[in-house]
């Protein structure tokens, strides 16, 4: 082995400092005059030997961990295969490691991937960026790739190099901003981060934005991940692709996974949650928090690992198992998805490569005024790609059936929570965030195109026009629709709860708060949410919001659920409210399951409410009038919407074939006998299929046990009517007998 020509001092310094954009041009094997130059960077090594063509040749020690040498090999077009023998011990044969040289490999990322990344159209971005175990040029290892366009250099640090990335600088793949390195011998389970040299020359150690697995918080390393899961939900997935969700039952049980049954893993949850949800008859669960987040008290709404299920309850394959088990029980899985903002943790996305990369470069646009977080720069091609691909990722890799998109209103408006002078109008002089609008349209269009049967639902609290309108249909405001499948009806939630918290004697003055929702009920495709946000932080649980003594509170609670399940739109109920938990929810301990323990004297009160929820879902699922025409105004008709003094609401729901259902809610504490209601004359008799005052639910047992004959007595503009008994603080449903 001869001495190689010394490295240029500038290149040597850049290599050692971690600011070399093309280390493969210097390290590895390169043909030169007189043979092949071998050069490697191995800090702390005492000697490095090249094993090539049956020979062993020790490299010269150039200092600072650099070793090099010139081997007079034959002048052949292809470089010979070789390996490195790295010795860390003082004597030959002591602490020696034989390994492949990462710098002998061509890039493991293709030109098409780079082109799609540059265009912002890589819909499977997780297959191109991050840590990907693979066999490359016949060698097993992991390809590491990261987007850091303004970095001077990037290195891979992990438990495989004692968290010193000096030996593993990555190469820049041209103008894509992507850095790449294939590390032989590194496989699933390895911990890693990226050591990034910022434009000012300083270093920052960052978790992988595309990590598909993370350490359990508060630890922050990324983990090389390769799924070995075998799905068993083929029947569900085939049926999902054929679904028309707007014309099917959709009853959602919202679950905060870490606290539903505290301490359970994903696999333990898979043994309990599907059975519980199936027993209660909910068609879907909505899970929070799923994506990895550093602070449990954020409920997952400040995400640092957008591509990693939280490690608090197990591995990504463990989470797949939970989804699979829910599907096998016929239960769809929605997840909270948070593309609006991200926290400022210095090991995560904030100023990732030393510049405003994922956030806006204008601090006024970057800072979220309410949550101390940073807003995504939706105008940047690569950032939009990161988020759009993320939506697809959850649906395709984890078989998620829907995304509930958080904080949409904060994305849509430039002046959201900002005072005059704190925001800049868009190019048209308006307050709409045109970049966010475009992103949401692209996300929805992409998800619906790639994942038939999946739904997206917007948590959008304003009157934005066209949240659930198709993206190619332009509305009166000049915007195409956002393309969501559903929108949370925050107005209905707020108004109806404002009515319910009033003492019945005062409800007459707030009657319109229960009827106003029908003025706009068909302007969007709605979900009616009683979510975690309504039962926490001083807002009280649903039953505790209700006026009166304990019996009246439960009666109001039951009557309200009956009204909710019969109102046009799908419904969502947060855990604990299905059995009238009295205490507010806390992520620290979850629902008060002890309330259902038969040893508890009042357990029957709570079991009765849960029995009602089970029956609501059962009757709902079997009654097309309650869901088949949720988005069609012809599926609803008021019978009595103005009985403010009586606290009564009565309306008809119609199935696609015209079959009707009568829903009547009496929100007064008095029984109303022979309460005449106009009904379709073609139905000769009606029977009661649900009564929230039934004794088995904890009610007084007032109702209509016998069929109600339709009389030729005009009422409410109809030639025929019935005269049912309305129980106090109750909702009843009647169908043709």
XYZ file of C-alpha atoms in Angstrom:
737
model
C 0.000 0.000 0.000
C 1.466 3.335 -1.057
C 0.700 6.717 0.424
C -2.148 8.541 -1.291
C -1.968 12.166 -2.281
C -2.991 14.261 0.734
C -6.496 15.692 0.828
C -6.962 19.349 0.037
C -6.997 21.109 3.438
C -10.360 22.684 2.708
C -11.955 19.360 1.853
C -10.379 17.741 4.889
C -11.795 20.468 7.111
C -15.262 20.168 5.574
C -15.249 16.409 6.046
C -14.247 16.632 9.672
C -16.636 19.484 10.380
C -19.603 17.786 8.728
C -20.094 20.408 6.036
C -19.041 18.445 2.941
C -21.811 18.233 0.350
C -20.293 15.249 -1.512
C -18.262 13.000 0.799
C -18.538 10.121 -1.698
C -16.260 12.075 -4.019
C -13.510 11.898 -1.405
C -14.206 8.795 0.669
C -14.403 5.254 -0.662
C -12.422 3.859 -3.604
C -11.474 5.962 -6.629
C -9.389 5.017 -9.620
C -6.438 7.271 -10.205
C -3.116 7.190 -11.976
C -1.190 4.250 -10.628
C -4.094 2.307 -9.166
C -6.992 2.793 -6.756
C -7.079 5.278 -3.885
C -8.919 4.095 -0.775
C -9.933 6.634 1.838
C -12.119 6.273 4.918
C -13.077 8.359 7.929
C -13.162 6.262 11.094
C -12.806 8.310 14.298
C -11.233 6.473 17.227
C -9.937 3.640 14.998
C -6.314 2.624 15.481
C -5.988 0.982 12.074
C -8.034 0.311 8.937
C -7.226 -2.484 6.500
C -8.666 -2.913 3.010
C -9.678 -6.465 2.071
C -9.688 -6.677 -1.724
C -9.132 -9.467 -4.265
C -7.772 -11.808 -1.614
C -5.320 -9.209 -0.318
C -5.070 -7.348 2.964
C -3.602 -3.850 2.750
C -3.408 -1.555 5.741
C -4.201 2.100 5.067
C -1.986 4.935 6.246
C -3.151 6.892 9.273
C -3.633 10.501 8.118
C -4.754 11.740 11.533
C -8.158 12.875 12.842
C -9.658 9.494 11.952
C -8.775 9.700 8.271
C -7.056 6.708 6.687
C -5.921 6.420 3.056
C -3.705 4.538 0.673
C -2.989 3.880 -3.013
C -3.157 0.258 -4.105
C -1.620 -0.503 -7.544
C -4.528 -2.545 -8.870
C -5.037 -3.342 -12.556
C -6.674 -0.655 -14.653
C -10.094 -2.235 -15.094
C -13.284 -0.238 -15.805
C -15.066 -1.475 -12.684
C -13.695 -1.006 -9.220
C -13.171 -4.291 -7.403
C -15.459 -5.192 -4.495
C -13.799 -4.679 -1.134
C -14.452 -4.580 2.590
C -12.883 -2.746 5.500
C -11.342 -4.242 8.616
C -11.481 -1.545 11.302
C -9.434 -2.083 14.464
C -10.163 -0.179 17.674
C -7.961 -2.297 19.938
C -4.331 -1.623 20.678
C -3.158 -4.920 19.184
C -4.030 -6.626 15.867
C -7.042 -8.885 16.260
C -8.391 -6.945 19.244
C -11.730 -5.134 18.826
C -11.742 -5.541 15.053
C -14.858 -5.089 12.926
C -15.127 -6.249 9.328
C -17.656 -4.145 7.442
C -18.758 -2.817 4.090
C -17.720 0.703 3.166
C -20.806 2.973 2.850
C -18.902 5.092 0.343
C -18.591 2.396 -2.309
C -22.312 2.507 -3.137
C -24.143 4.531 -5.740
C -27.208 6.507 -4.512
C -30.045 4.248 -3.397
C -32.648 6.879 -4.267
C -33.818 7.012 -7.879
C -34.115 9.938 -10.275
C -37.897 9.545 -10.444
C -38.134 9.936 -6.672
C -36.045 13.097 -6.815
C -38.114 14.467 -9.679
C -41.393 13.868 -7.822
C -39.975 15.401 -4.646
C -38.906 18.471 -6.608
C -42.366 18.724 -8.150
C -44.018 18.272 -4.758
C -46.010 15.346 -6.114
C -44.436 12.330 -4.412
C -47.597 10.794 -3.023
C -45.611 7.984 -1.382
C -42.980 10.233 0.126
C -42.423 7.868 3.053
C -40.937 5.350 0.605
C -38.333 7.894 -0.562
C -37.388 9.838 2.576
C -36.494 8.672 6.061
C -34.832 5.404 7.037
C -35.595 2.498 4.692
C -34.129 -0.991 5.320
C -33.228 -2.588 1.994
C -30.786 -4.726 0.058
C -28.705 -2.409 -2.117
C -26.178 -3.783 -4.601
C -26.538 -7.151 -2.892
C -25.812 -5.774 0.590
C -28.342 -5.481 3.432
C -28.521 -2.144 5.212
C -30.574 0.998 5.616
C -30.874 3.946 3.273
C -31.079 7.248 5.130
C -32.520 10.254 3.315
C -33.581 13.665 4.594
C -34.724 16.943 3.076
C -32.527 19.765 4.397
C -31.886 22.127 1.459
C -30.069 24.853 3.396
C -27.755 22.627 5.424
C -24.012 22.863 4.825
C -23.820 19.166 5.566
C -25.732 16.302 7.171
C -24.438 13.236 9.011
C -26.154 10.152 10.423
C -25.710 9.617 14.148
C -27.098 6.667 16.051
C -26.542 3.846 18.457
C -24.541 2.116 15.698
C -21.847 4.852 15.796
C -22.106 5.790 19.483
C -24.051 8.923 18.474
C -20.993 10.400 16.769
C -21.928 11.038 13.142
C -18.399 12.055 12.085
C -17.846 8.793 10.191
C -21.102 8.960 8.247
C -21.506 12.217 6.313
C -24.327 12.151 3.751
C -24.189 13.344 0.158
C -26.348 16.080 -1.325
C -28.418 14.917 -4.286
C -28.238 18.052 -6.365
C -30.869 20.767 -6.218
C -33.481 18.524 -4.620
C -32.330 19.487 -1.130
C -32.225 15.771 -0.288
C -29.240 14.172 1.455
C -28.617 10.420 1.168
C -26.442 7.686 2.644
C -26.733 3.898 2.529
C -25.348 2.305 5.696
C -24.587 -1.410 5.350
C -25.368 -3.580 8.346
C -27.818 -1.149 9.949
C -31.290 -2.646 10.236
C -34.672 -2.376 11.934
C -34.545 -1.311 15.555
C -31.504 0.944 15.205
C -31.779 4.362 16.855
C -30.754 7.402 14.835
C -30.917 11.146 14.302
C -29.504 13.567 11.746
C -26.547 15.759 12.705
C -27.166 18.884 10.617
C -24.599 21.594 9.997
C -26.566 24.828 9.766
C -25.696 27.720 7.432
C -23.892 29.494 10.274
C -21.659 26.452 10.826
C -23.289 25.338 14.074
C -24.651 21.819 14.553
C -28.082 20.570 15.529
C -29.118 16.974 16.214
C -32.585 16.313 14.816
C -35.110 13.512 14.824
C -36.138 12.347 11.369
C -39.263 14.200 10.140
C -40.180 11.043 8.216
C -39.430 8.602 11.051
C -41.915 5.742 11.022
C -41.117 4.799 14.599
C -39.810 6.714 17.612
C -38.569 6.111 21.103
C -41.061 6.354 23.939
C -41.243 9.998 25.092
C -39.523 11.793 26.692
C -36.753 10.068 24.683
C -36.616 11.561 21.197
C -34.573 9.343 18.866
C -36.000 7.949 15.648
C -35.998 4.186 15.087
C -35.364 2.311 11.839
C -38.624 0.488 11.155
C -39.772 -2.242 8.793
C -43.275 -3.615 9.108
C -43.773 -7.358 9.261
C -47.495 -7.164 9.861
C -49.859 -9.414 7.896
C -53.284 -7.806 7.548
C -56.450 -9.867 7.982
C -59.036 -7.232 7.046
C -59.362 -7.934 3.322
C -63.144 -8.163 3.519
C -63.356 -4.822 5.307
C -61.052 -3.074 2.838
C -62.990 -4.408 -0.153
C -66.250 -3.211 1.341
C -64.711 0.157 2.246
C -63.899 0.854 -1.372
C -67.562 0.400 -2.289
C -69.016 2.538 0.486
C -71.038 5.702 0.102
C -70.512 7.103 3.635
C -73.035 9.931 3.315
C -75.836 7.437 2.698
C -74.823 4.934 5.365
C -74.954 4.814 9.166
C -72.076 6.700 10.768
C -72.034 6.744 14.560
C -68.649 7.589 16.053
C -67.196 6.810 19.483
C -64.304 9.205 20.180
C -61.494 7.642 22.191
C -58.407 9.084 23.858
C -56.419 5.859 23.615
C -53.898 6.336 26.447
C -56.628 6.994 28.988
C -59.542 4.841 27.772
C -58.149 2.082 29.967
C -54.923 3.604 31.312
C -51.839 1.449 31.005
C -53.047 -0.771 28.174
C -50.870 -1.354 25.122
C -52.185 -1.314 21.560
C -52.450 -5.104 21.629
C -54.221 -5.109 24.975
C -56.588 -2.437 23.694
C -57.239 -4.684 20.701
C -58.614 -7.301 23.109
C -61.050 -4.881 24.777
C -61.923 -1.834 22.651
C -63.418 -3.593 19.585
C -65.700 -5.715 21.742
C -66.861 -2.707 23.756
C -67.558 -0.566 20.702
C -69.292 -3.402 18.860
C -71.504 -4.109 21.868
C -72.605 -0.466 21.941
C -73.278 -0.448 18.202
C -71.030 2.402 17.118
C -69.980 2.068 13.489
C -66.657 3.882 13.909
C -64.121 4.959 16.476
C -62.185 8.190 16.258
C -58.789 7.808 17.891
C -56.629 10.456 19.508
C -53.715 10.884 19.865
C -52.027 8.741 17.213
C -49.071 10.625 15.715
C -46.090 10.921 18.060
C -46.009 13.967 20.332
C -43.664 14.946 23.168
C -46.194 16.138 25.780
C -49.017 13.784 26.708
C -51.093 16.650 28.073
C -51.374 18.091 24.553
C -53.657 15.108 23.694
C -51.607 14.679 20.541
C -52.362 18.094 19.079
C -48.696 19.163 19.038
C -47.079 16.584 16.790
C -43.366 15.944 16.315
C -43.565 12.543 14.579
C -46.081 12.918 11.775
C -45.307 9.478 10.331
C -44.962 7.549 13.595
C -47.751 6.165 15.789
C -47.051 7.175 19.360
C -44.694 4.682 20.994
C -46.389 5.065 24.373
C -48.564 2.009 23.698
C -46.375 -0.094 21.440
C -44.829 -0.419 18.005
C -46.315 0.601 14.641
C -47.192 -3.040 13.967
C -48.944 -3.184 17.333
C -51.046 -0.224 16.218
C -51.760 -1.989 12.924
C -53.028 -4.932 14.952
C -55.469 -2.682 16.823
C -56.841 -1.238 13.575
C -57.048 -4.733 12.097
C -59.018 -6.064 15.061
C -61.460 -3.159 14.881
C -61.978 -3.841 11.180
C -62.532 -7.529 11.822
C -65.362 -6.538 14.163
C -66.880 -4.308 11.483
C -65.751 -1.025 13.071
C -64.199 1.779 11.032
C -61.235 3.747 12.350
C -60.893 7.506 12.102
C -57.939 9.429 13.515
C -57.278 12.992 14.540
C -54.863 14.515 12.044
C -53.053 17.771 12.821
C -51.591 19.506 9.718
C -52.060 23.072 10.969
C -49.059 23.505 13.232
C -46.189 21.872 15.114
C -44.283 22.546 18.374
C -40.973 24.362 18.667
C -38.933 21.541 20.230
C -35.327 22.056 19.172
C -34.864 18.390 18.191
C -37.867 18.338 15.846
C -39.138 20.404 12.895
C -38.614 23.994 14.030
C -35.878 25.673 11.927
C -34.932 22.165 10.940
C -31.853 22.915 8.827
C -31.088 26.226 10.516
C -33.664 28.093 8.464
C -37.442 28.443 8.448
C -38.057 25.263 6.500
C -41.397 23.769 7.504
C -42.649 27.060 8.968
C -43.092 30.387 7.179
C -40.030 32.622 6.904
C -42.093 35.613 8.051
C -42.240 35.329 11.874
C -45.682 36.933 11.874
C -46.931 34.133 9.611
C -44.990 31.376 11.349
C -46.057 31.919 14.945
C -49.432 30.533 15.960
C -50.920 33.191 18.238
C -52.887 30.817 20.472
C -50.819 27.710 21.072
C -47.157 28.758 21.136
C -46.502 26.620 18.071
C -45.413 27.198 14.477
C -47.740 27.101 11.494
C -46.768 25.119 8.425
C -45.747 27.063 5.326
C -48.477 25.760 3.039
C -47.076 27.723 0.118
C -43.876 25.685 0.009
C -44.024 22.779 -2.416
C -42.060 20.325 -0.306
C -44.008 21.136 2.867
C -47.321 20.538 1.120
C -45.943 17.268 -0.224
C -44.874 16.270 3.303
C -48.426 16.783 4.583
C -50.394 15.431 1.608
C -48.293 12.271 1.553
C -48.788 11.995 5.315
C -52.560 11.891 4.887
C -52.196 9.143 2.292
C -49.676 7.308 4.485
C -52.076 6.772 7.369
C -54.841 5.555 5.060
C -52.655 3.183 3.064
C -50.062 1.959 5.556
C -52.356 1.695 8.588
C -55.715 1.177 6.834
C -57.151 4.250 8.552
C -60.685 4.876 7.272
C -60.883 8.606 7.813
C -59.075 11.723 8.934
C -60.644 14.262 11.240
C -58.595 17.356 10.380
C -57.946 19.554 13.384
C -58.037 23.369 13.556
C -59.057 23.983 9.939
C -60.334 27.483 10.732
C -56.897 28.507 12.000
C -55.478 27.478 8.633
C -58.040 29.211 6.440
C -57.758 32.772 7.752
C -54.697 34.993 7.734
C -56.181 37.045 10.562
C -57.081 34.074 12.765
C -56.574 35.262 16.382
C -54.612 38.235 15.060
C -55.349 41.905 15.538
C -55.258 44.519 12.745
C -51.666 45.207 11.812
C -50.562 41.714 12.810
C -51.375 40.134 9.461
C -50.961 40.856 5.769
C -53.854 40.461 3.284
C -53.575 38.031 0.397
C -52.905 39.134 -3.186
C -56.583 39.989 -3.605
C -56.678 42.045 -0.432
C -58.653 39.428 1.466
C -58.176 37.541 4.726
C -58.263 34.063 3.211
C -55.064 32.025 3.338
C -54.988 31.028 -0.317
C -52.027 28.695 0.202
C -53.832 26.777 2.938
C -56.964 26.568 0.790
C -54.925 25.100 -2.047
C -53.235 22.626 0.292
C -56.524 21.374 1.752
C -57.974 20.970 -1.733
C -54.941 18.996 -2.854
C -54.959 16.840 0.254
C -58.634 15.963 -0.042
C -58.485 15.337 -3.778
C -55.447 13.081 -3.371
C -56.875 11.055 -0.486
C -60.232 10.520 -2.181
C -58.555 9.529 -5.456
C -56.109 7.074 -3.912
C -58.211 5.658 -1.079
C -61.814 4.941 -2.129
C -64.185 4.819 0.807
C -61.993 6.893 3.124
C -63.568 10.047 4.543
C -62.132 13.362 5.663
C -63.885 15.574 8.200
C -63.034 19.196 8.957
C -63.118 20.696 12.409
C -64.055 24.092 11.011
C -65.818 26.539 13.307
C -66.725 29.355 10.898
C -69.173 29.757 8.040
C -66.553 29.153 5.327
C -68.429 28.444 2.119
C -67.954 25.009 0.595
C -66.000 23.016 3.166
C -67.607 19.817 1.835
C -68.098 21.020 -1.726
C -66.060 19.334 -4.461
C -62.793 21.114 -5.200
C -63.713 21.746 -8.850
C -67.062 23.371 -8.001
C -66.660 27.115 -7.528
C -68.949 28.744 -5.003
C -70.379 32.254 -4.771
C -67.223 33.487 -3.045
C -65.102 32.518 -6.026
C -63.416 29.576 -4.306
C -63.596 25.957 -5.251
C -64.801 23.686 -2.500
C -62.287 22.436 0.050
C -63.266 18.875 -0.828
C -63.883 17.458 2.653
C -66.381 14.644 3.016
C -67.819 16.017 6.255
C -67.670 19.044 8.499
C -68.080 19.084 12.256
C -71.217 21.077 13.045
C -69.761 23.304 15.742
C -72.755 25.645 15.500
C -75.225 22.884 16.312
C -73.056 21.736 19.205
C -72.781 25.218 20.700
C -76.421 26.209 20.208
C -77.962 22.959 21.393
C -75.826 22.844 24.531
C -76.686 26.474 25.282
C -80.328 25.408 25.202
C -79.830 22.292 27.304
C -77.966 24.006 30.154
C -80.984 26.251 30.793
C -83.616 25.366 33.353
C -86.694 24.099 31.463
C -88.723 27.144 32.521
C -86.231 29.355 30.678
C -85.862 27.184 27.581
C -88.846 28.831 25.912
C -86.679 31.914 25.424
C -83.979 29.894 23.688
C -86.158 27.668 21.512
C -84.565 28.917 18.295
C -81.174 27.629 19.436
C -82.479 24.112 18.820
C -84.178 24.880 15.518
C -81.636 27.215 13.913
C -79.422 24.334 12.812
C -82.060 23.326 10.272
C -81.658 26.670 8.508
C -78.204 25.547 7.325
C -78.315 21.769 7.895
C -77.848 21.019 4.180
C -75.257 23.668 3.390
C -72.564 21.087 4.237
C -72.345 17.376 5.061
C -72.354 17.498 8.836
C -71.200 15.458 11.800
C -72.764 16.420 15.137
C -69.920 16.340 17.682
C -70.016 16.038 21.429
C -66.254 15.696 21.595
C -63.495 15.811 24.195
C -63.364 19.592 23.841
C -66.856 19.903 25.351
C -66.198 17.867 28.515
C -62.891 19.227 29.803
C -61.250 22.333 31.265
C -64.191 23.593 33.288
C -66.878 22.825 30.718
C -68.178 19.895 32.787
C -69.234 16.494 31.504
C -72.353 16.236 29.357
C -74.636 15.065 32.166
C -73.213 17.649 34.575
C -74.115 20.447 32.169
C -77.775 19.559 32.592
C -80.006 21.398 35.095
C -82.000 19.842 37.907
C -81.426 17.023 40.343
C -79.652 13.789 39.450
C -82.767 12.191 37.963
C -83.471 15.267 35.854
C -79.856 15.562 34.748
C -79.881 11.993 33.477
C -83.275 12.502 31.838
C -82.019 15.615 30.060
C -78.881 13.743 29.040
C -80.891 10.866 27.568
C -83.378 13.147 25.843
C -80.550 15.149 24.301
C -78.862 12.023 22.945
C -82.173 10.939 21.435
C -82.555 14.353 19.787
C -78.947 14.204 18.552
C -79.259 10.717 17.033
C -82.418 11.723 15.142
C -81.186 15.103 13.908
C -79.906 15.183 10.301
C -76.170 14.511 10.249
C -73.912 11.824 11.637
C -73.078 11.763 15.349
C -69.955 11.616 17.498
C -69.799 11.014 21.261
C -66.713 11.168 23.458
C -65.895 8.300 25.798
C -67.452 8.430 29.242
C -70.501 10.302 28.006
C -72.112 7.038 26.920
C -72.677 6.173 30.599
C -73.220 9.717 31.934
C -69.932 10.147 33.741
C -70.361 13.032 36.159
C -66.755 14.178 36.324
C -64.922 16.036 33.613
C -62.600 13.958 31.473
C -58.917 14.071 32.368
C -56.171 12.438 30.325
C -54.541 11.560 33.649
C -57.129 8.918 34.565
C -59.717 8.567 31.795
C -63.355 7.500 32.227
C -64.738 6.597 35.650
C -65.422 2.952 34.874
C -66.125 2.270 38.537
C -69.489 3.961 38.055
C -70.598 0.797 36.209
C -69.432 -1.577 38.936
C -72.492 -3.466 40.278
C -71.118 -2.926 43.769
C -71.608 0.821 43.370
C -75.122 1.767 44.557
C -75.846 4.107 41.636
C -74.359 1.806 38.993
C -77.819 1.171 37.548
C -78.215 4.851 36.713
C -75.094 4.786 34.567
C -75.787 1.375 33.086
C -79.219 2.613 32.057
C -77.735 5.468 30.039
C -75.283 3.091 28.389
C -78.157 0.758 27.552
C -79.884 3.697 25.881
C -76.810 4.472 23.759
C -76.694 0.826 22.711
C -80.357 0.951 21.675
C -79.947 4.310 19.953
C -77.238 2.810 17.781
C -79.178 -0.404 17.182
C -82.373 1.318 16.098
C -80.403 3.954 14.178
C -78.491 1.351 12.168
C -81.695 -0.487 11.300
C -83.692 2.613 10.324
C -82.612 4.097 6.965
C -84.776 7.173 7.577
C -82.204 8.266 10.169
C -79.176 8.220 7.846
C -79.982 7.498 4.210
C -80.891 11.086 3.311
C -78.715 12.986 5.780
C -77.533 15.335 3.037
C -80.874 15.654 1.222
C -83.360 18.330 2.371
C -86.195 16.071 1.216
C -85.232 13.683 3.995
C -86.508 16.047 6.722
C -89.725 17.849 7.508
C -90.784 19.807 10.566
C -93.963 18.761 12.308
C -93.708 21.229 15.166
C -90.750 23.570 15.378
C -92.392 26.461 17.160
C -93.766 25.034 20.404
C -91.487 27.163 22.547
C -93.836 27.299 25.523
C -94.084 23.506 25.532
C -90.342 22.903 25.016
C -91.331 20.414 22.315
C -89.694 19.657 18.955
C -91.199 17.224 16.469
C -90.047 16.346 12.967
C -90.133 13.659 10.315
C -87.175 11.843 8.788
C -87.565 9.962 5.494
C -85.668 7.029 4.011
C -84.825 6.959 0.306
C -87.968 4.898 -0.354
C -90.095 7.409 1.569
C -90.499 5.387 4.774
C -90.907 7.945 7.585
C -89.840 8.200 11.211
C -91.336 10.626 13.709
C -88.948 12.060 16.315
C -90.390 14.034 19.228
C -88.422 15.638 22.048
C -90.129 17.047 25.137
C -87.568 19.127 27.021
C -90.017 20.117 29.757
C -90.322 18.206 33.060
C -94.050 17.548 32.638
C -95.912 14.702 30.919
C -97.868 15.907 27.893
C -100.855 13.641 27.278
C -102.531 13.364 23.883
C -100.085 15.786 22.256
C -101.445 16.065 18.748
C -98.975 15.940 15.879
C -99.647 16.082 12.160
C -98.296 13.025 10.334
C -98.462 11.535 6.825
C -102.004 10.245 6.283
C -100.884 7.198 4.290
C -99.490 5.580 7.455
C -102.436 3.961 9.298
C -100.667 3.443 12.627
C -97.399 4.140 14.397
C -95.425 2.283 17.025
C -92.845 3.528 19.496
C -89.393 2.061 18.787
C -87.408 4.183 21.209
C -88.270 6.101 24.359
C -85.510 7.680 26.436
C -87.846 7.662 29.464
C -88.076 3.863 29.480
C -87.643 2.368 32.936
C -84.704 0.217 31.781
C -82.790 3.404 30.993
C -83.528 4.887 34.420
C -86.591 6.828 33.303
C -90.119 6.987 34.637
C -91.580 4.504 32.178
C -94.062 6.946 30.620
C -94.706 6.180 26.968
C -96.863 4.642 24.292
C -96.805 0.858 24.620
C -99.661 0.364 22.146
C -99.675 1.409 18.462
C -101.006 4.908 17.797
C -103.783 5.000 15.210
C -103.642 7.807 12.665
C -106.743 10.003 12.995
C -108.392 12.092 10.285
C -107.849 15.150 12.453
C -105.923 17.948 10.735
C -102.833 19.222 12.551
C -99.696 21.143 11.603
C -100.900 21.590 8.037
C -101.499 17.885 7.493
C -104.897 16.212 7.110
C -104.072 13.442 9.584
C -102.538 13.278 13.029
C -101.703 11.193 16.059
C -101.904 12.068 19.756
C -99.057 10.377 21.631
C -98.139 10.798 25.264
C -94.864 12.714 25.578
C -92.797 11.632 28.585
C -91.075 14.373 30.589
C -87.535 15.324 29.575
C -87.543 12.630 26.917
C -87.297 11.839 23.216
C -89.444 9.244 21.481
C -89.167 7.745 17.996
C -92.194 6.400 16.133
C -92.218 4.330 12.942
C -95.055 2.879 10.833
C -96.635 -0.018 12.721
